[in-house]
Tab-separated table of C-alpha atoms in Angstrom:
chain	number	residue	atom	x	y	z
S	1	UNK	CA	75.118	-76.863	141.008
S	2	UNK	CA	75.026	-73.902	143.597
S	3	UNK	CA	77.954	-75.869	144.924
S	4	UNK	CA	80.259	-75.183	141.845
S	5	UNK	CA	79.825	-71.358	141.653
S	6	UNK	CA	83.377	-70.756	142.673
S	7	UNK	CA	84.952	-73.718	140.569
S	8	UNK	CA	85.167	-75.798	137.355
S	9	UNK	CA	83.884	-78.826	136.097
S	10	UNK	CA	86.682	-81.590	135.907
S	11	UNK	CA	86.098	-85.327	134.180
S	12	UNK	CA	87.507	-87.852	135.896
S	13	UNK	CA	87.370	-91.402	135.088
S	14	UNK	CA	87.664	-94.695	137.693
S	15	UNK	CA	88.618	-97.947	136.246
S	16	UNK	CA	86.711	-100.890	136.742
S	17	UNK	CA	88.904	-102.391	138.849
S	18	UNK	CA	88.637	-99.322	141.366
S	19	UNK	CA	86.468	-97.630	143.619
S	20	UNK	CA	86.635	-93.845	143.875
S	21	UNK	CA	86.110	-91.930	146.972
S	22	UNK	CA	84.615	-88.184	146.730
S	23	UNK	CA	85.258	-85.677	149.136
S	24	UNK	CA	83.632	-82.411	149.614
S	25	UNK	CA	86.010	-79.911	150.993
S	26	UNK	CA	88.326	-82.831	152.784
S	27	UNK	CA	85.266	-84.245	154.045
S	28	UNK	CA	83.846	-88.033	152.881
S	29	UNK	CA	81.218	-87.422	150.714
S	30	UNK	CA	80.550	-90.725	148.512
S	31	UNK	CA	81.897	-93.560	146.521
S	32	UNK	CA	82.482	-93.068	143.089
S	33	UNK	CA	81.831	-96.527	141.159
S	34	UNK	CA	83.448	-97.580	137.602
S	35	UNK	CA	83.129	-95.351	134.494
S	36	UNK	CA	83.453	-90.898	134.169
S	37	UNK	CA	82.281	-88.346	136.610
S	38	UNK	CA	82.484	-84.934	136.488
S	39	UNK	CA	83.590	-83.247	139.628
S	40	UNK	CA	83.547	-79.833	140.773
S	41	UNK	CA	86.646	-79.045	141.486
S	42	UNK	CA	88.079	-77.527	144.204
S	43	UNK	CA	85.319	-78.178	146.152
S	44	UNK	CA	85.137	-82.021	145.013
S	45	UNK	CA	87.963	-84.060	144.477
S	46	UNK	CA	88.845	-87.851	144.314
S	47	UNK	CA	90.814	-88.303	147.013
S	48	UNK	CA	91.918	-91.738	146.409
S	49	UNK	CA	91.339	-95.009	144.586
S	50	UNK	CA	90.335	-98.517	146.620
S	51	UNK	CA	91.404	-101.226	144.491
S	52	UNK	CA	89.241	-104.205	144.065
S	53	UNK	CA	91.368	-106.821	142.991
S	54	UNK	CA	93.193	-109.915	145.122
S	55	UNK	CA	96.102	-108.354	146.404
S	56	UNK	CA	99.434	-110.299	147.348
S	57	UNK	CA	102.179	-109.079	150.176
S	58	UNK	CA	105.334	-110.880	150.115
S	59	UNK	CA	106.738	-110.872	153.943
S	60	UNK	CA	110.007	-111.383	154.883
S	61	UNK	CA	110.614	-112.499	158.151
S	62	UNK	CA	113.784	-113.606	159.937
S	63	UNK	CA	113.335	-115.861	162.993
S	64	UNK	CA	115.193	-118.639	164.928
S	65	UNK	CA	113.996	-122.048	165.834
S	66	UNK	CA	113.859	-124.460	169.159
S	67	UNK	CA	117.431	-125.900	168.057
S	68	UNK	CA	118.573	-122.379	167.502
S	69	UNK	CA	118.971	-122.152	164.336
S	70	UNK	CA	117.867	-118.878	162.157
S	71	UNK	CA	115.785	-119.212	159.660
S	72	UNK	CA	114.376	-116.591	156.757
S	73	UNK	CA	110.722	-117.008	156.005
S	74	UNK	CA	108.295	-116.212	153.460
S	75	UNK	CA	105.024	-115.060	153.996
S	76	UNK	CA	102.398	-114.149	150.936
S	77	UNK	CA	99.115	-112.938	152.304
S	78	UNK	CA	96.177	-112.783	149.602
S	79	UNK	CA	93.765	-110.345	150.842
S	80	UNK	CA	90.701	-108.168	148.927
S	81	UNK	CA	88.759	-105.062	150.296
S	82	UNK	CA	85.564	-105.609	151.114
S	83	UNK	CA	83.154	-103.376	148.970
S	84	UNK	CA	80.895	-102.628	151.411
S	85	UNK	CA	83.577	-101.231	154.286
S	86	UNK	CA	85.812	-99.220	151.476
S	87	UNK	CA	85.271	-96.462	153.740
S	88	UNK	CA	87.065	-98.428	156.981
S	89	UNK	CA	89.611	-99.701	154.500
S	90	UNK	CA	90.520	-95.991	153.509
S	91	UNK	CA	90.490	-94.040	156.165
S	92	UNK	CA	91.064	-96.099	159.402
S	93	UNK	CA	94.749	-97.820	158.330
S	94	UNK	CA	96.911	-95.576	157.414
S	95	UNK	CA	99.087	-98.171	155.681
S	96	UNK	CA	97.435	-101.424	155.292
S	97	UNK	CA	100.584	-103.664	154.184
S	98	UNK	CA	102.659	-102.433	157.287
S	99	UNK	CA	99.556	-103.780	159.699
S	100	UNK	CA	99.411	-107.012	157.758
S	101	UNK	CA	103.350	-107.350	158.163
S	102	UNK	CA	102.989	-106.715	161.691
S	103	UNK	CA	100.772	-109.470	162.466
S	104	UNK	CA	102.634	-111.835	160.441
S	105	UNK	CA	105.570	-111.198	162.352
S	106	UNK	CA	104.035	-112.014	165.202
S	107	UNK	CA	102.818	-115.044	164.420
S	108	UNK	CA	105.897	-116.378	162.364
S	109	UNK	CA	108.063	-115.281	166.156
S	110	UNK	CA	105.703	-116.944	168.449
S	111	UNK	CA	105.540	-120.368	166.325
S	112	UNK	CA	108.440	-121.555	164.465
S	113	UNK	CA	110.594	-120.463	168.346
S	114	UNK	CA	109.027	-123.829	169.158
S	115	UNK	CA	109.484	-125.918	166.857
S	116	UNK	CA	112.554	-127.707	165.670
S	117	UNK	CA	114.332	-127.318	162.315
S	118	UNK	CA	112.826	-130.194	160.864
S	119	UNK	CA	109.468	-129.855	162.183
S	120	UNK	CA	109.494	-126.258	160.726
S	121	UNK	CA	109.371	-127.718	157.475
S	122	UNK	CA	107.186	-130.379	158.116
S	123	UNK	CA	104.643	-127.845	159.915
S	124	UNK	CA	104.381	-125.127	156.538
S	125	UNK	CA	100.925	-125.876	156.771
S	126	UNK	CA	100.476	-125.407	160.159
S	127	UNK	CA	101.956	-121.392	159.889
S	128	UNK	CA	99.908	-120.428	157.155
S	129	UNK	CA	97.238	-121.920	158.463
S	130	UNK	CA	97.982	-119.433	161.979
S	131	UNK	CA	98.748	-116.545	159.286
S	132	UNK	CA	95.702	-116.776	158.024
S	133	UNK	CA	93.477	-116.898	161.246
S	134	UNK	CA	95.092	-114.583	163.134
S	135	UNK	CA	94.985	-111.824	160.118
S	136	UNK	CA	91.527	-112.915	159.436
S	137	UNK	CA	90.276	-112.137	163.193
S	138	UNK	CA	91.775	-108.730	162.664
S	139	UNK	CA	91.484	-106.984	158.970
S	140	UNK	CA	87.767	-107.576	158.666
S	141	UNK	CA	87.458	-105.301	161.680
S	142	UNK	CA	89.207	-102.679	159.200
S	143	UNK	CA	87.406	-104.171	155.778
S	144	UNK	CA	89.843	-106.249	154.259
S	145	UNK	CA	89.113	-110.244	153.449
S	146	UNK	CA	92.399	-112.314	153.801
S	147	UNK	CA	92.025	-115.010	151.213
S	148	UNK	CA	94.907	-117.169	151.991
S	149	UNK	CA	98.251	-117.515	153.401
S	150	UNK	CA	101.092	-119.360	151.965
S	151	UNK	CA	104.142	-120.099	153.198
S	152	UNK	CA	106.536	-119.334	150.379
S	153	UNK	CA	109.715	-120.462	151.183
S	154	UNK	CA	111.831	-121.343	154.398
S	155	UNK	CA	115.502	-121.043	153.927
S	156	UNK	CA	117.955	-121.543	156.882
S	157	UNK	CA	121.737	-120.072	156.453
S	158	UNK	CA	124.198	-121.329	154.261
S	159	UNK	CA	126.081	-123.414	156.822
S	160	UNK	CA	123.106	-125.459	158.281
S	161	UNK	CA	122.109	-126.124	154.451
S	162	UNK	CA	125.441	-127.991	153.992
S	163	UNK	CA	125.230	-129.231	157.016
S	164	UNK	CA	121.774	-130.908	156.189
S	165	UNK	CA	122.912	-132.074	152.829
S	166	UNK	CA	126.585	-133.569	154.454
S	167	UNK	CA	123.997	-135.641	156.903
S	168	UNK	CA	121.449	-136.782	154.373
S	169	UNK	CA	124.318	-138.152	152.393
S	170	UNK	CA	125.760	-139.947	155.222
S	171	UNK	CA	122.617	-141.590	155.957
S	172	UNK	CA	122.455	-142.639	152.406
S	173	UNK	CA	125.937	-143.869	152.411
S	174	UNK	CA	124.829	-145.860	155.102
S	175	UNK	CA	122.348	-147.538	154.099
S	176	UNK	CA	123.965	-148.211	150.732
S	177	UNK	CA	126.584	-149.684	152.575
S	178	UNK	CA	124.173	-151.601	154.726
S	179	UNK	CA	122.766	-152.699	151.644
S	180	UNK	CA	125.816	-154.084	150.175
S	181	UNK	CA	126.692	-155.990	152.793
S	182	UNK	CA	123.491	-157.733	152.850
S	183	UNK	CA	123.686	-158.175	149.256
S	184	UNK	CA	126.932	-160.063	149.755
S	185	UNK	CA	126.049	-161.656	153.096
S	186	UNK	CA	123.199	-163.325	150.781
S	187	UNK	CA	125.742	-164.353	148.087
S	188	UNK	CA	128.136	-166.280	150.593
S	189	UNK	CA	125.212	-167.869	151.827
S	190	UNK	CA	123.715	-168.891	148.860
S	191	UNK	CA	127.573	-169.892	147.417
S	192	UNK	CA	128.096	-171.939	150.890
S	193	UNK	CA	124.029	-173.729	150.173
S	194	UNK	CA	125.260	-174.408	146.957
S	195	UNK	CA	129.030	-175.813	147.717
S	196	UNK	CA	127.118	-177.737	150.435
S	197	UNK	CA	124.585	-179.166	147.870
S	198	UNK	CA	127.435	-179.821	145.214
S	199	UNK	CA	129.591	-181.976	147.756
S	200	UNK	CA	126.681	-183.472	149.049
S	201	UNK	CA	125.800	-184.687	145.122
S	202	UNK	CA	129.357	-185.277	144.653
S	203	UNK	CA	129.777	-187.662	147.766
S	204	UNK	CA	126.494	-189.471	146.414
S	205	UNK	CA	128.202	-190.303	142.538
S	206	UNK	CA	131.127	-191.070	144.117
S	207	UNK	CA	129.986	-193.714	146.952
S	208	UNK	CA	127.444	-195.048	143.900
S	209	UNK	CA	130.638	-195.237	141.799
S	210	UNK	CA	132.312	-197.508	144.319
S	211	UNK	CA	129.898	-199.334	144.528
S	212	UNK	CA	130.001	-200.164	140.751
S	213	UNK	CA	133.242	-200.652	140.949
S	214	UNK	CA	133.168	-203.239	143.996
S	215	UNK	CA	129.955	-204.981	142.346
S	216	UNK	CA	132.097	-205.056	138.988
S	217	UNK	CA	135.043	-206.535	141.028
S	218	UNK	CA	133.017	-209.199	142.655
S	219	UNK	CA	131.089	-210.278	139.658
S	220	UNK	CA	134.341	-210.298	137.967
S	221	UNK	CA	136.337	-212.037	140.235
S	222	UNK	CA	133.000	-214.987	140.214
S	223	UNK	CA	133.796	-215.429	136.570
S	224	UNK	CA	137.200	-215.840	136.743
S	225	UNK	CA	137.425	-218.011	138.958
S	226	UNK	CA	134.663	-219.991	138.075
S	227	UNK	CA	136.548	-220.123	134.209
S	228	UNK	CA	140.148	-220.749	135.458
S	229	UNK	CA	140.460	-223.479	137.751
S	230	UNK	CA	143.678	-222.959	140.548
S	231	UNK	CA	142.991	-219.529	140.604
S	232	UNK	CA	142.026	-217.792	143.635
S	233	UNK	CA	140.040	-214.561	143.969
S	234	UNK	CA	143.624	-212.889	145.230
S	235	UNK	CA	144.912	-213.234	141.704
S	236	UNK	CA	142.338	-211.699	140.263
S	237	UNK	CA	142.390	-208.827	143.136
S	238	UNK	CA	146.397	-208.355	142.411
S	239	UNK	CA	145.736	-208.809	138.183
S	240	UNK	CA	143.271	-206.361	138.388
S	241	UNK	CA	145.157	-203.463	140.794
S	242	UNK	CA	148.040	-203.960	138.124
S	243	UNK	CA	145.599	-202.758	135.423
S	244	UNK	CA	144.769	-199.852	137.451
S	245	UNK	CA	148.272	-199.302	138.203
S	246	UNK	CA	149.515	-199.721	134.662
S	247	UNK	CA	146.007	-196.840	133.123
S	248	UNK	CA	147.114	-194.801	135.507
S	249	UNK	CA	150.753	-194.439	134.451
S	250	UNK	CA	149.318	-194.358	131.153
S	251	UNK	CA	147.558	-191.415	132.623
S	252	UNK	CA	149.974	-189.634	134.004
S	253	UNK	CA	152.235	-189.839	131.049
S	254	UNK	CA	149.526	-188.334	128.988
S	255	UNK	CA	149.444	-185.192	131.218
S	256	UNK	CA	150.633	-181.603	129.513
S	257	UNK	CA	154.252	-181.220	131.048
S	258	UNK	CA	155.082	-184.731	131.824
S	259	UNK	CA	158.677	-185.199	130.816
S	260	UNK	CA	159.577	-188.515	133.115
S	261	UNK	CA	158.162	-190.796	135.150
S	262	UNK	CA	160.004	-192.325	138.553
S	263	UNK	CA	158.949	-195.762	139.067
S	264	UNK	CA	159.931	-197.453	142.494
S	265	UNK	CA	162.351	-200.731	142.264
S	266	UNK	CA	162.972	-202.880	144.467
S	267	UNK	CA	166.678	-203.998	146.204
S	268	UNK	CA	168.038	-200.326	144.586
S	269	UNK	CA	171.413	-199.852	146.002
S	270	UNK	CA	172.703	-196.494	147.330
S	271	UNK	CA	174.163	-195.899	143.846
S	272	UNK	CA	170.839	-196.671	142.381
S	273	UNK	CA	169.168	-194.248	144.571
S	274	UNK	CA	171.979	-190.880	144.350
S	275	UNK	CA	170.959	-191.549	140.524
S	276	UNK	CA	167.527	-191.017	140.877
S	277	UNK	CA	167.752	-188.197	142.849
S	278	UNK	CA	169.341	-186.479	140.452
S	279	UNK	CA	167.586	-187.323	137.470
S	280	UNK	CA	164.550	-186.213	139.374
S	281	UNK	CA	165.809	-183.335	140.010
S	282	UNK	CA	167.050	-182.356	136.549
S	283	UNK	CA	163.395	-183.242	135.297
S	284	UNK	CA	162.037	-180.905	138.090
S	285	UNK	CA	164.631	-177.904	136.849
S	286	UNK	CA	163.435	-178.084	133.447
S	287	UNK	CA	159.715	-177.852	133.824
């Protein structure tokens, strides 16, 4: 009380999700937990508020990889004063976020410069994971926890993006085309198997048909012969071929666009065969 003889009473509250610190003439005095004070002011005041919630810093770094190729990343740092070292959190940094970015900097520029493009995706992880130590090792000297580090984003320029995407469709082309021609390559094969398979089936029914036909011919040939005496089996080889001779003119006549049929004769003269030729090829003409 003797203390606030040349001042005035002041309320002051501090949220809950704060820590007050009290000074007495500019000099640390105490921490001022959650809920109202009265302070005697000029001679206390509350010269600032520690927060004690997570906090997240969102760094932006620009740096360039083993391939040479520049690349903007994204650093967010979770980090949480410590309640017991308020004090070193307050008055030994002067601006906390600056230090953090610092050190992130410094990290980000001494990793990703060796590393390739692709391996600076593939190695996220692997950053944060740096981040995180490194920032660790140093803000708990000053009271701060780092919680995590997360590597945000990592966007190369504009150019190498289209580059990427021109190459990763190229390779797909690629191998879509690859895969085509196997798909085909397959097809001929399996159309070849089965031509091969057919002809092979079709020589079979046709060498079993002849050999129908040739047991037909012999049996009937036996019979004739054996019925009609004088008659040798070359009659019945020559009566037979001018059956087949005489169904397949009947066949041939029978065809769609069968207007004549040409048969040979034998002892023609020249007259005989100047004729011919041109009723052959008046038939021909009006197919």
């Amino acid at each position: 009380m003797a203390d606030c003889r040349h001042g005035c009473w002041c309320f002051k509250c501090v949220t809950t999700s704060e820590i007050g610190i009290v000074e007495k003439c500019g000099k640390y005095h105490r921490l001022a937990a959650a809920g109202p004070h009265f302070i005697c002011w000029p001679v206390y005041t509350i010269a600032g508020r520690v927060s004690r919630r997570i906090q997240q810093l969102d760094v932006a770094c620009e740096t360039k990889t083993s391939d040479n190729v520049f690349l903007n990343v994204v650093i967010s740092v979770q980090y949480k004063v410590k309640e017991e070292h308020v004090f070193e959190a307050f008055y030994v940094l002067n601006d906390p976020s600056e230090q953090i970015k610092s050190y992130v900097y410094d990290v980000v520029r001494s990793t990703l410069p060796l590393l390739t493009l692709d391996k600076a995706f593939e190695s996220k992880e692997m950053v944060a994971q740096s981040v995180k130590k490194e920032l660790s090792g140093v803000m708990s000297e000053y009271g701060f926890v780092i919680h995590n580090a997360l590597v945000t984003d990592i966007s190369p320029d504009s150019r190498v993006k289209t580059a990427m995407n021109e190459i990763n469709a190229s390779k797909r082309l690629k191998e879509a085309a690859f895969e085509k021609a196997e798909g085909e390559k397959i097809l001929l094969v399996k159309s070849a198997e089965a031509e091969a398979e057919s002809k092979y089936l079709s020589g079979v029914g046709v060498a079993r048909q002849r050999k129908a036909i040739v047991d037909g011919l012999r049996d009937s040939i036996s019979k004739f012969s054996g019925n009609v005496k004088g008659s040798t089996p070359k009659d019945v080889i020559d009566l037979l071929l001018l059956t087949q001779y005489f169904d397949m003119l009947k066949d041939v006549g029978q065809q769609d666009g069968t207007r004549a049929v040409f048969l040979p004769q034998k002892g023609k003269s020249q007259v005989g065969f100047v004729r011919d030729g041109l009723l052959q090829a008046g038939a021909v003409r009006n197919l």
